[in-house]
Coordinates of N, CA and C in Angstrom, one line a residue:
M1 N 16.2 23.0 4.3 CA 14.9 22.4 4.7 C 14.6 21.2 3.8
K2 N 14.2 20.1 4.5 CA 13.9 18.9 3.8 C 12.5 18.9 3.1
K3 N 12.5 18.5 1.9 CA 11.2 18.5 1.2 C 10.4 17.2 1.6
P4 N 9.1 17.2 1.6 CA 8.3 16.0 1.9 C 8.4 15.1 0.7
P5 N 8.3 13.8 1.0 CA 8.4 12.8 -0.1 C 7.3 13.0 -1.1
Q6 N 7.6 12.9 -2.4 CA 6.6 13.0 -3.5 C 5.9 11.7 -3.6
P7 N 4.6 11.6 -3.7 CA 3.9 10.4 -3.9 C 4.1 9.9 -5.3
M8 N 4.1 8.6 -5.5 CA 4.2 8.0 -6.8 C 2.9 7.2 -7.1
K9 N 2.6 6.9 -8.3 CA 1.5 6.1 -8.7 C 1.9 4.8 -9.2
A10 N 1.1 3.8 -8.9 CA 1.3 2.4 -9.3 C 0.0 1.7 -9.5
V11 N 0.0 0.7 -10.3 CA -1.2 -0.1 -10.6 C -0.9 -1.5 -10.0
V12 N -1.9 -2.0 -9.2 CA -1.7 -3.3 -8.5 C -1.8 -4.4 -9.5
V13 N -0.9 -5.4 -9.4 CA -0.9 -6.5 -10.4 C -1.0 -7.9 -9.6
S14 N -1.0 -7.9 -8.3 CA -1.1 -9.2 -7.5 C -1.8 -8.9 -6.2
E15 N -2.3 -10.0 -5.6 CA -2.9 -9.9 -4.3 C -1.8 -9.8 -3.2
P16 N -2.1 -9.2 -2.0 CA -1.1 -9.2 -0.9 C -0.7 -10.6 -0.5
R17 N 0.5 -10.8 -0.1 CA 1.0 -12.1 0.4 C 2.3 -11.8 1.2
I18 N 2.7 -12.8 1.9 CA 4.0 -12.7 2.7 C 5.2 -12.8 1.7
C19 N 6.0 -11.8 1.6 CA 7.2 -11.8 0.7 C 8.5 -11.5 1.4
D20 N 9.6 -11.9 0.9 CA 10.9 -11.7 1.4 C 11.4 -10.4 0.8
I21 N 11.4 -9.3 1.5 CA 11.8 -8.0 1.0 C 13.1 -7.6 1.8
N22 N 14.2 -7.5 1.1 CA 15.5 -7.1 1.8 C 15.7 -7.9 3.0
D23 N 15.6 -9.2 2.8 CA 15.8 -10.2 3.9 C 14.9 -10.1 5.1
I24 N 13.7 -9.5 4.9 CA 12.7 -9.4 6.0 C 11.4 -9.9 5.4
E25 N 10.7 -10.7 6.1 CA 9.4 -11.2 5.7 C 8.4 -10.1 6.0
A26 N 7.6 -9.7 5.0 CA 6.6 -8.7 5.2 C 5.4 -8.9 4.2
L27 N 4.3 -8.4 4.6 CA 3.1 -8.4 3.8 C 3.3 -7.4 2.6
A28 N 3.2 -7.9 1.4 CA 3.4 -7.0 0.3 C 2.6 -7.5 -1.0
Y29 N 2.5 -6.7 -1.9 CA 1.9 -7.1 -3.2 C 2.7 -6.5 -4.3
E30 N 2.6 -7.0 -5.5 CA 3.3 -6.5 -6.7 C 2.5 -5.4 -7.4
A31 N 3.1 -4.3 -7.8 CA 2.5 -3.2 -8.5 C 3.4 -2.7 -9.6
E32 N 2.9 -2.3 -10.7 CA 3.6 -1.7 -11.8 C 3.8 -0.2 -11.5
M33 N 5.1 0.2 -11.2 CA 5.4 1.6 -10.9 C 5.3 2.4 -12.2
E34 N 4.7 3.6 -12.1 CA 4.6 4.5 -13.2 C 5.6 5.6 -13.1
Y35 N 6.8 5.4 -13.6 CA 7.8 6.5 -13.6 C 7.6 7.5 -14.6
V36 N 8.1 8.7 -14.4 CA 8.0 9.8 -15.3 C 9.0 9.7 -16.5
R37 N 10.2 9.4 -16.2 CA 11.3 9.3 -17.2 C 11.8 7.9 -17.5
K38 N 11.3 6.9 -16.8 CA 11.7 5.5 -17.0 C 10.6 4.6 -17.5
E39 N 10.9 3.5 -18.0 CA 9.9 2.5 -18.3 C 9.2 2.0 -17.0
P40 N 7.9 1.6 -17.1 CA 7.2 1.0 -16.0 C 8.0 -0.3 -15.5
K41 N 8.0 -0.5 -14.2 CA 8.7 -1.6 -13.6 C 7.8 -2.2 -12.5
V42 N 7.7 -3.5 -12.4 CA 7.0 -4.2 -11.3 C 7.8 -4.3 -10.0
K43 N 7.3 -3.8 -8.9 CA 8.0 -3.9 -7.6 C 7.1 -4.3 -6.5
Y44 N 7.6 -4.7 -5.4 CA 6.9 -5.1 -4.2 C 6.5 -3.8 -3.5
I45 N 5.2 -3.7 -3.0 CA 4.7 -2.6 -2.2 C 4.3 -3.1 -0.8
L46 N 4.8 -2.5 0.2 CA 4.5 -2.9 1.6 C 3.0 -2.5 1.9
C47 N 2.3 -3.4 2.6 CA 0.9 -3.0 3.0 C 0.6 -3.7 4.3
T48 N -0.6 -3.4 4.8 CA -1.1 -4.0 6.1 C -2.3 -4.8 5.8
P49 N -2.7 -5.7 6.7 CA -3.9 -6.5 6.5 C -5.1 -5.7 6.3
L50 N -5.2 -4.5 6.7 CA -6.4 -3.6 6.6 C -6.5 -2.9 5.3
D51 N -5.4 -2.9 4.5 CA -5.4 -2.2 3.2 C -6.3 -3.0 2.2
D52 N -7.2 -2.2 1.5 CA -8.0 -2.8 0.5 C -7.2 -2.7 -0.8
V53 N -6.7 -3.8 -1.3 CA -5.9 -3.8 -2.5 C -6.6 -4.8 -3.5
R54 N -7.0 -4.3 -4.6 CA -7.6 -5.1 -5.7 C -6.8 -5.0 -6.9
I55 N -6.6 -6.0 -7.6 CA -5.9 -6.0 -8.9 C -6.5 -5.0 -9.9
G56 N -5.6 -4.2 -10.4 CA -6.1 -3.2 -11.4 C -6.3 -1.8 -10.7
D57 N -6.3 -1.7 -9.4 CA -6.5 -0.4 -8.7 C -5.2 0.4 -8.9
S58 N -5.4 1.7 -8.9 CA -4.3 2.7 -8.9 C -4.1 3.1 -7.4
V59 N -2.8 3.1 -6.9 CA -2.5 3.4 -5.6 C -1.4 4.5 -5.5
D60 N -1.5 5.3 -4.4 CA -0.4 6.3 -4.2 C 0.6 5.7 -3.2
L61 N 1.9 5.9 -3.5 CA 2.9 5.3 -2.7 C 3.9 6.4 -2.3
V62 N 4.6 6.1 -1.2 CA 5.8 6.9 -0.8 C 6.9 5.9 -0.5
Y63 N 8.2 6.4 -0.5 CA 9.3 5.5 -0.3 C 9.6 5.4 1.2
N64 N 9.7 4.2 1.8 CA 10.1 4.0 3.2 C 11.6 3.8 3.2
V65 N 12.3 4.8 3.8 CA 13.8 4.8 3.8 C 14.3 3.6 4.7
N66 N 13.6 3.4 5.8 CA 14.1 2.4 6.7 C 14.0 1.0 6.1
M67 N 12.9 0.7 5.5 CA 12.7 -0.6 4.8 C 13.2 -0.7 3.4
R68 N 13.7 0.4 2.9 CA 14.2 0.5 1.5 C 13.2 -0.1 0.5
S69 N 11.9 0.3 0.7 CA 10.8 -0.2 -0.2 C 9.7 0.8 -0.2
Y70 N 8.8 0.7 -1.2 CA 7.6 1.6 -1.2 C 6.5 1.1 -0.4
Q71 N 5.6 2.0 0.1 CA 4.5 1.6 0.9 C 3.4 2.6 0.6
H72 N 2.1 2.3 1.1 CA 1.0 3.1 0.8 C 1.2 4.5 1.4
K73 N 0.7 5.5 0.7 CA 0.8 6.9 1.2 C -0.2 7.2 2.3
Y74 N -1.4 6.7 2.2 CA -2.4 7.0 3.2 C -2.6 5.9 4.2
A75 N -3.1 6.3 5.4 CA -3.4 5.3 6.4 C -4.6 4.5 6.0
S76 N -4.6 3.3 6.5 CA -5.7 2.3 6.2 C -7.0 2.8 6.9
R77 N -8.1 2.5 6.2 CA -9.4 2.9 6.8 C -10.2 1.6 6.9
S78 N -10.9 1.4 8.0 CA -11.8 0.3 8.2 C -13.0 0.4 7.4
N79 N -13.5 -0.6 6.8 CA -14.8 -0.7 6.1 C -15.4 -2.1 6.1
N80 N -16.5 -2.3 5.5 CA -17.1 -3.6 5.5 C -16.3 -4.7 5.0
T81 N -15.4 -4.5 4.0 CA -14.7 -5.5 3.4 C -13.5 -6.0 4.2
N82 N -12.9 -5.2 5.1 CA -11.8 -5.6 5.9 C -12.0 -5.7 7.4
T83 N -13.3 -5.7 7.8 CA -13.6 -5.9 9.2 C -14.6 -7.0 9.3
I84 N -14.6 -7.8 10.4 CA -15.5 -8.9 10.7 C -16.5 -8.5 11.7
G85 N -17.8 -8.7 11.5 CA -18.8 -8.4 12.5 C -19.5 -7.0 12.3
G86 N -19.0 -6.2 11.5 CA -19.7 -4.9 11.2 C -19.2 -3.8 12.1
F87 N -19.9 -2.7 12.0 CA -19.6 -1.5 12.8 C -20.7 -1.3 13.9
Y88 N -20.3 -0.8 15.1 CA -21.2 -0.6 16.2 C -20.9 0.7 16.9
Y89 N -21.9 1.3 17.4 CA -21.7 2.5 18.3 C -21.2 2.0 19.7
T90 N -20.7 2.9 20.5 CA -20.3 2.4 21.8 C -21.4 1.9 22.7
N91 N -22.6 2.2 22.4 CA -23.8 1.7 23.2 C -24.2 0.3 22.7
G92 N -23.6 -0.2 21.6 CA -23.9 -1.5 21.1 C -24.9 -1.5 19.9
R93 N -25.4 -0.4 19.5 CA -26.3 -0.3 18.3 C -25.5 -0.5 17.0
P94 N -26.0 -1.2 16.0 CA -25.3 -1.2 14.8 C -25.2 0.2 14.1
A95 N -24.1 0.4 13.5 CA -23.9 1.8 12.9 C -24.5 1.8 11.5

């Protein structure tokens, strides 16, 4: 039986930007990986435009086997900083 991937911790060191990762252009930022038995190392982390990434934040990551890179563990959530126009109920009232 296959074990689920273990999340890793990292500290964000740069803002997201388009990067060349394994010969593919993708939105990513640099973060310092916190290994258990190795020295910390800065790597690119895949993200989406909806991800709230601030320099100095601690993030949880999992390894994406297909892209051969790390990405966020949790799905992105919309909030006031990554949406334009605010939140509204289906009847048009502001939330």
